[in-house]
Amino acid sequence: MISAPDVVAFTREEELKDDLYREPPLPEEYSVPLFPFSGQGANPWAKVAGSKFTRDFILISEFSEQVGPQPLLTIPDDAKVSGTFDLNYFSLRIMSVDYQASFVGHPPGSAYPKLNFVEDSKVVLGDSKEGAFAYVHHLTLYDLEARGFVRPFCMAYISADEHKIMQQFQELSTEFSKASECLKTGNRKAFANELEKKLKDLDYTRTVLHNETEQQKKANDKGYYTTQAIEKANELASVEKSIIEHQDLLRQIRSYPYRKLKDSEFHPYEPECALDRADVGSHDQDPTASEPGETHLYTHVPSYTPKLIKAKSAKCFDKKLKTLEELCDVYFFTQTLDQLHHIERTFRGDVCYLLTEQISRALLKQQSVTNFLFEDVSFLDEKPPEKQYRGCQGLGQDAMDEKCLEESLAPKVVISLGSYKSSVECVPIKMEQEMEDSEEPKMSESVMSEQQENLDYLDADIKGSISSGESIEVLGTEKSGSGLTKSESQASLPAMASPQAGRSKVGSRRTVSEDSIEVLSTCPSEALIPEDFKASYPSAINEEPYADDDEGGLRFTPRANLGVHRGQEDISKQESLVQVDAACCIGKESPNFLEPLAEQLGQKACEEDGVVRIPPQPYRGPAEQGLRGGFPSHQGLSGGLLPYELDSRHLTGSREVSKSSLDECSDSTSHISSAASTCSDRTPSPAQPACAQPGDRHRKRAGQNALRFIRQYPFAHPAIYSLLSGRTLVVLGEDEAMVKRLVTALSIFVPSSGGYTKPVKHWVTSALHLVDFQKWKLIGLQRAVSPAGVNVLHALSRYSRYLSILDADSKTLRCPLYKGSVVARLADHRTQIKRGSTYYMHVQSILTQLCSKAFLFTFCHHLHLPISEREPEESLVSRRMNFLKLQLGLANEDIKIVAYLAELLKLHYIQEPGRGGHPLLRFDYVPSFLYKI
Amino acid sequence: KSSVQTIGEEQIQNPYTELLVLKGHQDIVRFLVQIDDCRFASAGDDGIIFLWNAQTGEKLNELHGHTHKITAIAPFSSSDVAEEKANLIITASADRTVIVWDCTSGRQVQKVSCFHSTVKCLTVLQRLNVWLSGGSDLCVWNQKLDLLCKTSHLTDAGISALVELPKNCVAAAVGIHKSWLSEILIFRLSASNNGSEGWNILEVKRLVDHQDNISSLVSVNDLTFVTGSHIGELIVWDALDWTKQASECNFWDSSVHPDVQPEIKLSQSPHETSVQHLTSDEECVFAAVGKGIYVYNLQMKRVIACQRTAHDSSVLHIEKLPNRQLISCSEDGSVRIWELREKQQLPAEPVPTGFFNMWGFGRTNKQVNQAAKKVQENTPVYFLELVGDLIGHSSAVQMFLYFGELGLATCSADHLIILWKDGERESSLRSLTLFKKLAQNGDLQLKL
């Protein structure tokens, strides 16, 4: 509604560059950044040259201890999607950048093997040779039979569009974290299960061995032990040791702080969910029938008969490794697959579209007074907890900071870091990003200068990456998480600080960040860690080797691998990045903070203001911003561009960066886990899927049908007017498909009264009653020749005063006259719009105008209440009409439309939250006319 | 063929542009009774009583207790000085019980189940703080549901309607079973000599002028009451000495068809001529007769206006509004709003005044008739103008309740109650609520 993605920015091509310089330069804010890869193809939406797959997909790979990296499955599971893309090769690539600090096995000084609860690592990497860019999410699953009990896996979102990965990094990360969490939860259960079985085996073996030893002892009267007996005794000892080890492992896995999944998406079984929650903090993961609710998942457990375990287990390569499904329990595996499919659907389509969608969704969410009318509000209400984060008041301070960081800035730094390293053959680079609270006060000083440098770097980096012939680039990583000790310690830390503290901090820092807002940011991974881990994050940092370094910031562990000429700058750059982020993230927390507090704007005003001032522009990444700065590409490389060399344009540029990051911030926040419909024909995306999400598909089809309707039926206007003014429209016809098509077409004009679904009934075969008109505003009705059909028609004529009747068979319409002008704009039969979804957007934009008029009308005090006590009703009425006619420019029947919408707004606003409110039917006593083609 | 007047879709004077459908009943809803300014109760064949908020349409309470259909309902506001004023309702059901309910709590206050037959009618004598139940006998109860006194059992007869008359008298319409005969019994309540709380009830008069079952009985004022019967007789009685003041018959006898033979008239179904409901204001009695509505002027002793076929089928209930408007509802499922207007000039067709019958009142009424005709020439002529109709129910509209500016509640055999409201008024009320809520939420001052 906010923007029509059909209107996409024209991106200038490289060849035009010279001409452009001759022209007077456009003001900064109007210029469109050059498509950074213009060398590869003129059309920025064309498939990036070289990519061997048709559309984005998700790949799950494993680093098998037997065969090395191997792809396991792709989503969608369709050979066409990956095409000629070498999955094996790419698996090797993505598995080679696993930064999980996984140490499993016998740590020195420990008697028993320790399970390491490693955090997932999140990496963005690119393979320019393959034309593939990927968000790679590494995770480790436990397997008793595997070496060190761990099996490294990774899930990768592979796209040809690097920017998409970068800009959607946060969202990808959040979504993949959920999938990973789901896998790991299942895995822990399965692992505990496996351990229990193994313990039973061992116990049994011990009993058997013990008996044997006893027998031998009895049989042996020679006074010395035979080698056989000694062997047996040794064996027994090793079994006993093994038992202790396994018990310890079981204890460890059970004591694993249970991460409750914030979101019940993975636990559709409510009872199970409740059980899980009840278990939080205690030892859970005990599947051995102690929780009756879960037994259905583990029905095999009770009937397990222990086996004798041979002293020597089979050779590593002989045994068959468990499949992912076995590792994670079928239930959780399918849940994960569902989640991955969801991710795949969510991120389909061009990034420009994704971003626009996110922005408009974020803005719509703020229009709580009117958005229910014509928008699909179901997605707005999804995940209410997410909304609260935006307010940032419920979170502890640390958590808040991190959250802010995570939400607003993360993806950009990834870009900056990644791109400037691109010319180097990058072997695993570990970036450890730390933030210490002590650094924060300093940040504002260094911000101004350093952010300029960053820009330079970005500039250089892009160029570098273009010229790079290297096949793989690590574009960004995330810090791997903490180990077992940390996760244990966290439980004792308070998760939340008082909301007041958090708030005041926000306020005070805001001023600091005002000028220093800087997009470039790191992405501390713990922000993505589920809630219960967050509190412990600072302690985790302190344990990191580089945490004591004053320079803080980012570190490249294998520093030697960096290009020599850059090494030094890298460090300083990274420092600045981190510092800037930490300082500014708070201020960017939500668009509301943009508004100067001094203006004393209320929340409502803020919201409206926000709506107005954030233009529906495609997102501009910092990389482009850097480019736009027009710096010679190699300055950065040639060493140390000083901050004061920068001209003012860069300052403005960077401010814009910050601004756009704010936009980004707002939508990324709101976008999280929303079921975004991401693809439609609106964006000429390289990956044009056959089917989009239901909502989107519906829009597209509805738009197309609506276009057809307004072209075919000359009386479309009164029909639409009926819908807009709340008079139920009945589409009468014999053919169900045709009626349903018409209903779908017209449904986009039906204002919703606040429920989740539009008051549209696609197909009814029985006679209508008054109650139906109360409930439905658009009804598809069967015309039948049977006696029942007569009844149907009788009811129609009886209730004709409440109805407009569109006869699809005889192509007639019976409804009141319409002489207004709004509908003419809405449904011009000579419209040049061709695409269904475009028309849908057009309709939405006009309806939005109507909504805003209705909003004004509803909330203008003096239009509804007398100014003075003695004011007669007549003058009130005339004032109201004057406002509608003169102020809002409405004529004739348009007034009724706005009045009806205003009535809906009122009802929605005054409705008690708990109660549904009584549906009421409003109608007019107006004559109807019969329209024919 | 239908001679029913229609109004079309444009109804400027019809204020009801908004409706609420109140669902709850499982069977025909027959009774609506007002409890106070904004509450009403509904009852019907499902034996459940619902209490509703007339403004919001909110269901306030469900009263379960009867096992059969409700046959009578009466509101009773107790006026005990000691207690707070409690709103009670009394309901009688075909399960031969009478229950007193407290409307505020929704609780059953008391239940009486000692009846020999179904109680058909209830009436409250607020002045005496007693109420009466009529069935096969007439019982007098006090507020605590103590039986004060009762009449002897009426063999083969049942009381179908009760009305309070002055001087502690009550008129009861009694229908004799298995016959068309009907009579009006006048009872007098008197304090008994031997007890402070005691009452005696005595039959003081028996009026047998009606030829058929009395279908409606209504008190006009302290001096008059009116009865109507199934074959269309309307008799005006003096409430003090219980003599017949006037009578009107042959509502269905239209001067439009003077050539129609009396035989044919007689063969007309009694339904067509039955006086279904009577209502009155100080001047006139309004009668729902068959499909038509008749306005009988008490002073002029004649029908001054009528709408012979006001509805497609029987008119079940009729009510006079303060603003010269009349509302009628009918078995055809519609509700119509009429306005009694004065004709400016001499009508082209004289209003068919009631003609006095040929069965025995002839002589006494002749003079009246002539007098009436004389009066007609120099008094304004009235007619009923249809100003609006309300179509919503899919089955017979049994009754309605006019709530003034709150609207109109109608109940019907389609199990629904519809609350008809003035859309303009509701809209401005909503605005008022909206701004109140805005102020409450503190959003109002932020708007600058």
Coordinates of N, CA and C in Angstrom, one line a residue, chain A residues 595-749:
Chain A
E595 N 12.3 11.5 16.5 CA 11.6 12.7 16.8 C 12.2 13.3 18.0
P596 N 12.5 14.6 17.9 CA 13.1 15.2 19.0 C 12.1 15.2 20.2
L597 N 12.6 14.8 21.3 CA 11.7 14.7 22.4 C 11.2 16.0 22.8
A598 N 11.9 17.0 22.6 CA 11.5 18.4 23.0 C 10.2 18.8 22.4
E599 N 9.9 18.2 21.3 CA 8.7 18.6 20.6 C 7.5 18.1 21.4
Q600 N 7.7 17.3 22.3 CA 6.6 16.8 23.1 C 5.5 16.2 22.3
L601 N 6.0 15.4 21.4 CA 5.0 14.8 20.6 C 4.5 13.5 21.3
G602 N 3.2 13.4 21.1 CA 2.6 12.2 21.7 C 3.0 11.0 20.8
Q603 N 2.6 9.9 21.3 CA 2.9 8.7 20.6 C 2.2 8.7 19.3
K604 N 1.0 9.1 19.3 CA 0.2 9.0 18.1 C 0.8 9.9 17.0
A605 N 1.1 11.1 17.5 CA 1.7 12.0 16.5 C 3.0 11.5 16.0
C606 N 3.7 10.9 16.8 CA 5.0 10.3 16.4 C 4.7 9.3 15.3
E607 N 3.7 8.5 15.5 CA 3.5 7.5 14.6 C 3.1 8.0 13.2
E608 N 2.2 9.0 13.3 CA 1.8 9.6 12.1 C 3.0 10.3 11.4
D609 N 3.7 10.9 12.2 CA 4.8 11.6 11.7 C 5.8 10.6 11.0
G610 N 6.0 9.6 11.7 CA 6.9 8.6 11.1 C 6.4 8.1 9.8
V611 N 5.1 8.0 9.7 CA 4.6 7.5 8.5 C 4.9 8.5 7.3
V612 N 4.8 9.7 7.7 CA 4.9 10.7 6.6 C 6.4 10.8 6.2
R613 N 7.2 10.8 7.2 CA 8.6 11.2 6.8 C 9.5 10.1 6.3
I614 N 9.0 8.9 6.5 CA 9.9 7.8 5.9 C 9.4 7.5 4.5
P615 N 10.1 7.9 3.6 CA 9.6 7.7 2.2 C 9.8 6.2 1.8
P616 N 8.9 5.8 1.0 CA 9.0 4.4 0.5 C 10.1 4.2 -0.5
Q617 N 11.3 4.4 0.0 CA 12.5 4.3 -0.9 C 13.1 3.0 -0.8
P618 N 13.6 2.5 -1.8 CA 14.4 1.2 -1.7 C 15.6 1.5 -0.7
Y619 N 15.9 0.4 -0.1 CA 16.9 0.5 0.9 C 18.3 0.8 0.2
R620 N 19.1 1.7 0.8 CA 20.4 1.9 0.3 C 21.4 1.4 1.3
G621 N 22.0 0.4 0.8 CA 23.0 -0.2 1.7 C 24.2 0.8 1.9
P622 N 25.0 0.6 2.9 CA 26.1 1.4 3.1 C 27.2 1.3 2.0
A623 N 27.2 0.2 1.4 CA 28.1 0.0 0.4 C 27.9 1.0 -0.8
E624 N 26.7 1.1 -1.1 CA 26.3 2.0 -2.2 C 26.6 3.4 -1.7
Q625 N 26.3 3.6 -0.5 CA 26.5 5.0 0.0 C 28.0 5.3 -0.1
G626 N 28.8 4.4 0.1 CA 30.2 4.6 0.0 C 30.5 5.0 -1.5
L627 N 30.0 4.2 -2.3 CA 30.2 4.4 -3.7 C 29.8 5.8 -4.1
R628 N 28.7 6.2 -3.6 CA 28.1 7.4 -4.0 C 29.0 8.6 -3.6
G629 N 29.7 8.3 -2.6 CA 30.7 9.3 -2.1 C 31.7 9.7 -3.2
G630 N 31.8 8.8 -4.2 CA 32.6 9.2 -5.3 C 34.1 9.1 -5.0
F631 N 34.5 8.3 -4.1 CA 35.9 8.2 -3.8 C 36.7 7.3 -4.8
P632 N 37.8 7.8 -5.1 CA 38.6 6.9 -5.9 C 38.8 5.5 -5.2
S633 N 38.7 4.6 -6.0 CA 38.5 3.3 -5.4 C 39.8 2.8 -4.7
H634 N 40.9 3.3 -5.0 CA 42.1 2.8 -4.4 C 42.7 3.6 -3.3
Q635 N 42.0 4.7 -3.0 CA 42.6 5.5 -1.9 C 42.7 4.7 -0.6
G636 N 41.7 4.0 -0.4 CA 41.7 3.2 0.9 C 42.9 2.3 0.9
L637 N 43.1 1.7 -0.3 CA 44.1 0.7 -0.3 C 45.5 1.4 -0.2
S638 N 45.6 2.5 -0.8 CA 47.0 3.1 -0.8 C 47.3 3.6 0.6
G639 N 46.4 3.5 1.5 CA 46.9 3.7 2.9 C 46.3 4.9 3.6
G640 N 45.5 4.6 4.5 CA 45.2 5.6 5.5 C 44.6 6.9 5.0
L641 N 43.5 6.9 4.5 CA 42.9 8.2 4.2 C 42.5 8.8 5.5
L642 N 42.8 10.0 5.7 CA 42.5 10.6 7.0 C 41.1 11.2 7.0
P643 N 40.6 11.2 8.1 CA 39.2 11.6 8.2 C 38.9 13.0 7.7
Y644 N 39.9 13.9 8.0 CA 39.6 15.3 7.6 C 39.8 15.6 6.2
E645 N 40.2 14.6 5.4 CA 40.2 14.8 4.0 C 38.8 14.7 3.4
L646 N 37.9 14.3 4.1 CA 36.6 14.1 3.6 C 35.9 15.4 3.4
D647 N 35.1 15.4 2.3 CA 34.3 16.6 2.2 C 32.9 16.5 2.8
S648 N 32.2 17.5 2.7 CA 31.0 17.5 3.4 C 30.0 16.5 2.8
R649 N 30.2 16.3 1.6 CA 29.2 15.3 0.9 C 29.2 14.0 1.7
H650 N 30.4 13.7 2.1 CA 30.4 12.4 2.8 C 29.7 12.4 4.1
L651 N 29.8 13.6 4.7 CA 29.0 13.7 6.0 C 27.6 13.5 5.7
T652 N 27.1 14.2 4.8 CA 25.7 14.0 4.5 C 25.4 12.6 4.1
G653 N 26.3 12.1 3.3 CA 26.2 10.7 2.9 C 26.0 9.8 4.1
S654 N 26.9 10.0 5.0 CA 26.8 9.1 6.1 C 25.6 9.3 7.0
R655 N 25.1 10.5 7.0 CA 23.9 10.7 7.7 C 22.8 10.0 7.0
E656 N 22.9 10.0 5.8 CA 21.8 9.3 5.1 C 21.9 7.8 5.4
V657 N 23.1 7.4 5.4 CA 23.3 6.1 5.8 C 22.6 5.8 7.1
S658 N 22.8 6.7 8.0 CA 22.2 6.4 9.3 C 20.7 6.4 9.2
K659 N 20.2 7.3 8.4 CA 18.8 7.4 8.3 C 18.2 6.1 7.7
S660 N 18.9 5.8 6.6 CA 18.3 4.6 6.0 C 18.5 3.4 6.9
S661 N 19.5 3.4 7.7 CA 19.6 2.3 8.6 C 18.5 2.3 9.6
L662 N 18.0 3.5 9.9 CA 16.9 3.6 10.8 C 15.7 2.9 10.2
D663 N 15.5 3.2 9.0 CA 14.4 2.6 8.3 C 14.6 1.1 8.4
E664 N 15.8 0.8 8.1 CA 16.1 -0.6 8.1 C 15.8 -1.2 9.4
C665 N 16.2 -0.5 10.4 CA 16.1 -1.0 11.7 C 14.6 -1.2 12.0
S666 N 13.8 -0.3 11.6 CA 12.4 -0.4 11.9 C 11.8 -1.6 11.2
D667 N 12.2 -1.8 10.0 CA 11.5 -2.9 9.4 C 12.1 -4.2 9.7
S668 N 13.4 -4.2 10.0 CA 13.9 -5.5 10.3 C 13.3 -6.0 11.6
T669 N 13.1 -5.0 12.5 CA 12.5 -5.4 13.7 C 11.1 -6.0 13.5
S670 N 10.4 -5.2 12.7 CA 9.0 -5.7 12.6 C 8.9 -6.9 11.7
H671 N 9.9 -7.1 10.9 CA 9.8 -8.2 10.0 C 10.1 -9.5 10.6
I672 N 10.8 -9.5 11.7 CA 11.2 -10.7 12.3 C 10.0 -11.6 12.4
S673 N 10.2 -12.7 11.8 CA 9.3 -13.8 11.9 C 7.9 -13.5 11.3
S674 N 7.7 -12.4 10.7 CA 6.4 -12.2 10.1 C 6.4 -13.0 8.8
A675 N 5.2 -13.5 8.6 CA 5.1 -14.3 7.4 C 5.1 -13.5 6.2
A676 N 6.2 -13.0 5.8 CA 6.3 -12.0 4.7 C 6.0 -12.8 3.4
S677 N 5.2 -12.1 2.7 CA 5.0 -12.7 1.4 C 6.1 -11.9 0.6
T678 N 6.8 -12.7 -0.1 CA 8.0 -12.0 -0.6 C 8.0 -11.9 -2.1
C679 N 7.2 -12.6 -2.7 CA 7.4 -12.6 -4.1 C 6.1 -12.4 -4.9
S680 N 6.2 -11.6 -5.9 CA 5.0 -11.4 -6.7 C 5.6 -11.0 -8.0
D681 N 4.7 -10.7 -8.9 CA 5.2 -10.2 -10.2 C 5.6 -8.8 -10.2
R682 N 5.4 -8.2 -9.0 CA 5.8 -6.8 -8.9 C 7.3 -6.6 -9.2
T683 N 8.0 -7.4 -8.7 CA 9.5 -7.2 -8.8 C 10.0 -8.2 -9.9
P684 N 10.6 -7.6 -10.8 CA 11.2 -8.5 -11.8 C 12.4 -9.3 -11.2
S685 N 12.1 -10.1 -10.3 CA 13.1 -10.8 -9.6 C 13.7 -11.9 -10.5
P686 N 15.0 -12.1 -10.3 CA 15.6 -13.2 -11.0 C 15.0 -14.6 -10.7
A687 N 14.6 -14.6 -9.5 CA 14.0 -15.9 -9.1 C 12.5 -15.7 -9.0
Q688 N 11.9 -16.0 -10.1 CA 10.4 -15.9 -10.1 C 9.7 -17.2 -9.9
P689 N 9.2 -17.3 -8.7 CA 8.6 -18.6 -8.3 C 7.3 -18.7 -8.9
A690 N 6.9 -20.0 -9.1 CA 5.6 -20.2 -9.7 C 4.5 -19.9 -8.7
C691 N 4.8 -20.2 -7.5 CA 3.8 -19.9 -6.5 C 4.3 -19.1 -5.3
A692 N 3.6 -18.1 -5.0 CA 4.1 -17.3 -3.9 C 3.3 -17.7 -2.7
Q693 N 3.4 -16.9 -1.7 CA 2.6 -17.2 -0.5 C 1.1 -17.0 -0.8
P694 N 0.3 -17.7 0.0 CA -1.1 -17.6 -0.2 C -1.7 -16.2 -0.3
G695 N -1.3 -15.4 0.7 CA -1.8 -14.0 0.7 C -1.4 -13.3 -0.5
D696 N -0.2 -13.5 -0.9 CA 0.3 -12.7 -2.1 C -0.4 -13.2 -3.3
R697 N -0.5 -14.5 -3.4 CA -1.1 -15.1 -4.6 C -2.5 -14.6 -4.7
H698 N -3.1 -14.5 -3.5 CA -4.5 -14.0 -3.5 C -4.6 -12.6 -4.0
R699 N -3.7 -11.8 -3.5 CA -3.7 -10.4 -4.0 C -3.6 -10.3 -5.5
K700 N -2.6 -11.1 -6.0 CA -2.3 -11.0 -7.4 C -3.6 -11.4 -8.2
R701 N -4.1 -12.5 -7.7 CA -5.3 -13.0 -8.5 C -6.5 -12.1 -8.3
A702 N -6.6 -11.6 -7.1 CA -7.7 -10.7 -6.9 C -7.6 -9.4 -7.8
G703 N -6.3 -8.9 -7.8 CA -6.1 -7.7 -8.6 C -6.4 -8.0 -10.1
Q704 N -6.0 -9.1 -10.5 CA -6.2 -9.5 -11.9 C -7.7 -9.6 -12.2
N705 N -8.4 -10.3 -11.3 CA -9.8 -10.4 -11.5 C -10.5 -9.1 -11.4
A706 N -10.0 -8.2 -10.5 CA -10.7 -6.9 -10.4 C -10.5 -6.1 -11.6
L707 N -9.3 -6.2 -12.2 CA -9.0 -5.5 -13.4 C -10.0 -5.9 -14.5
R708 N -10.1 -7.2 -14.6 CA -11.0 -7.8 -15.6 C -12.4 -7.3 -15.4
F709 N -12.8 -7.3 -14.1 CA -14.1 -6.9 -13.8 C -14.4 -5.4 -14.2
I710 N -13.5 -4.5 -13.8 CA -13.8 -3.2 -14.1 C -13.7 -2.9 -15.6
R711 N -13.0 -3.7 -16.4 CA -13.0 -3.6 -17.8 C -14.3 -4.1 -18.5
Q712 N -14.7 -5.2 -17.9 CA -15.9 -5.9 -18.5 C -17.2 -5.3 -18.2
Y713 N -17.3 -4.8 -16.9 CA -18.6 -4.4 -16.5 C -18.7 -2.9 -16.4
P714 N -19.5 -2.3 -17.2 CA -19.6 -0.8 -17.2 C -20.2 -0.3 -15.9
F715 N -20.9 -1.2 -15.1 CA -21.4 -0.7 -13.9 C -20.6 -1.2 -12.7
A716 N -19.3 -1.2 -12.9 CA -18.4 -1.6 -11.8 C -18.4 -0.5 -10.7
H717 N -18.6 0.7 -11.1 CA -18.5 1.8 -10.1 C -19.6 1.7 -9.0
P718 N -20.9 1.6 -9.4 CA -21.9 1.4 -8.3 C -21.6 0.2 -7.5
A719 N -21.2 -0.9 -8.2 CA -20.9 -2.1 -7.4 C -19.9 -1.9 -6.4
I720 N -18.8 -1.2 -6.8 CA -17.7 -1.0 -5.8 C -18.2 0.0 -4.7
Y721 N -19.0 0.9 -5.2 CA -19.5 1.9 -4.2 C -20.3 1.2 -3.1
S722 N -21.1 0.2 -3.5 CA -21.9 -0.6 -2.6 C -21.0 -1.2 -1.5
L723 N -19.9 -1.8 -2.0 CA -19.0 -2.5 -1.1 C -18.3 -1.5 -0.1
L724 N -17.9 -0.3 -0.7 CA -17.2 0.7 0.1 C -18.1 1.3 1.1
S725 N -19.4 1.4 0.8 CA -20.3 2.0 1.7 C -21.0 1.0 2.6
G726 N -20.5 -0.2 2.6 CA -21.0 -1.2 3.6 C -22.3 -1.8 3.2
R727 N -22.7 -1.7 2.0 CA -24.0 -2.4 1.6 C -23.6 -3.7 1.0
T728 N -24.2 -4.8 1.5 CA -23.7 -6.1 1.1 C -24.0 -6.3 -0.4
L729 N -23.0 -6.8 -1.1 CA -23.2 -7.1 -2.5 C -23.3 -8.6 -2.6
V730 N -24.3 -9.0 -3.3 CA -24.5 -10.4 -3.5 C -24.2 -10.7 -5.0
V731 N -23.3 -11.6 -5.2 CA -23.0 -12.0 -6.6 C -23.8 -13.3 -6.8
L732 N -24.7 -13.2 -7.8 CA -25.6 -14.3 -8.0 C -25.2 -15.0 -9.3
G733 N -25.1 -16.3 -9.3 CA -24.8 -17.0 -10.5 C -24.9 -18.5 -10.4
E734 N -25.0 -19.1 -11.5 CA -25.1 -20.6 -11.5 C -23.7 -21.2 -11.4
D735 N -22.8 -20.6 -12.1 CA -21.5 -21.2 -12.1 C -20.6 -20.8 -10.9
E736 N -20.3 -21.8 -10.1 CA -19.6 -21.5 -8.9 C -18.2 -20.8 -9.2
A737 N -17.5 -21.4 -10.2 CA -16.2 -20.8 -10.5 C -16.3 -19.3 -10.8
M738 N -17.3 -19.0 -11.7 CA -17.4 -17.7 -12.1 C -17.7 -16.7 -10.9
V739 N -18.7 -17.2 -10.1 CA -19.1 -16.4 -9.0 C -17.9 -16.2 -8.1
K740 N -17.2 -17.2 -7.8 CA -16.0 -17.1 -6.9 C -15.0 -16.2 -7.5
R741 N -14.8 -16.2 -8.8 CA -13.9 -15.3 -9.4 C -14.3 -13.9 -9.2
L742 N -15.5 -13.6 -9.4 CA -16.0 -12.2 -9.2 C -15.9 -11.8 -7.7
V743 N -16.2 -12.7 -6.8 CA -16.1 -12.4 -5.4 C -14.7 -12.1 -5.1
T744 N -13.8 -12.9 -5.6 CA -12.3 -12.6 -5.3 C -12.0 -11.3 -5.8
A745 N -12.4 -11.0 -7.0 CA -12.1 -9.7 -7.6 C -12.6 -8.6 -6.8
L746 N -13.8 -8.7 -6.3 CA -14.4 -7.6 -5.6 C -13.9 -7.5 -4.1
S747 N -13.4 -8.6 -3.7 CA -13.0 -8.6 -2.2 C -12.0 -7.6 -1.9
I748 N -11.2 -7.1 -2.8 CA -10.2 -6.1 -2.5 C -10.8 -4.8 -2.1
F749 N -12.1 -4.6 -2.4 CA -12.7 -3.3 -2.1 C -13.5 -3.4 -0.8

